[in-house]
């Protein structure tokens, strides 16, 4: 069942009703005014997103401060639902999203490479890493690590694993039976993508899968559920937990510890694109440029806590700060590129899930 949370910018828009609509941002070409004027006429923007509404709200509020005439309808769902709902609505020819923003990079790239993305070169494209853009259509917006999260009250310092191999060795011990959690890779688009990227990056991946089987891993469809169960002690440790959410919660939850693996840390970037058939294309372009701008990225870093992708943004949760912690050679960004579709073909997906069930899923 889809969980929908809609954030409407109407109240904020009313606050600014008497003010002038935003001018062309500094450094943008003069003809950008056409996009601004077009967005004002459209007066609406529909976003489908896998980013929690709580994290998105500061961005929406600030966007409305800039463009008070554009009402934002923000639909928060899990990454698989974003994909399925859009595909269904697009096929039926009905109303659907203007912008799709999701952490399931592979599903986003499937949609973009299948021709659903509008080709639009963002005014901010030059400020992004080369791996974070594809075909002037799909853009990475964040820099978020895949983390190991553990219960600090119930694990000793010597038990805390610092690498993927140490994690696999640890969870095979009796203490961790029925006490390990990760994503349900059949239901979670992010979980499936992280695990398939592990299969590419980790030469001992089969050993890791077998360790999950020995531990009788407990799978969940969301980061929040995993964090709750680790915090309570129901689970002792979690694997491939979305680090942006985990690090924020750990600051106020003394039970949670977070490890960014020292051998390699996968980096996810929430991919955003504009629907080629968007009903509000100008508003969508404004949102795209805003989210990638210094102003939008500063809010991502300091209010949304999702780790800004731009290297020129200041704050604790930025790519620059994360690279300092992990070490540049150990950071492994997942590219915004069709290469991430390797495991999405029906045959490869089924084969990967079959192996997972036979090894990690054995009970």
CSV table of N, CA and C in Angstrom, one decimal, residues 201 205 297:
chain,number,residue,atom,x,y,z
A,201,UNK,N,31.8,-5.1,-6.3
A,201,UNK,CA,32.9,-4.5,-5.6
A,201,UNK,C,33.7,-5.5,-4.7
A,205,UNK,N,32.1,-11.7,-2.0
A,205,UNK,CA,30.6,-11.5,-1.8
A,205,UNK,C,29.9,-12.8,-1.5
A,297,UNK,N,21.8,23.1,-2.3
A,297,UNK,CA,22.8,22.1,-1.7
A,297,UNK,C,23.1,22.4,-0.3
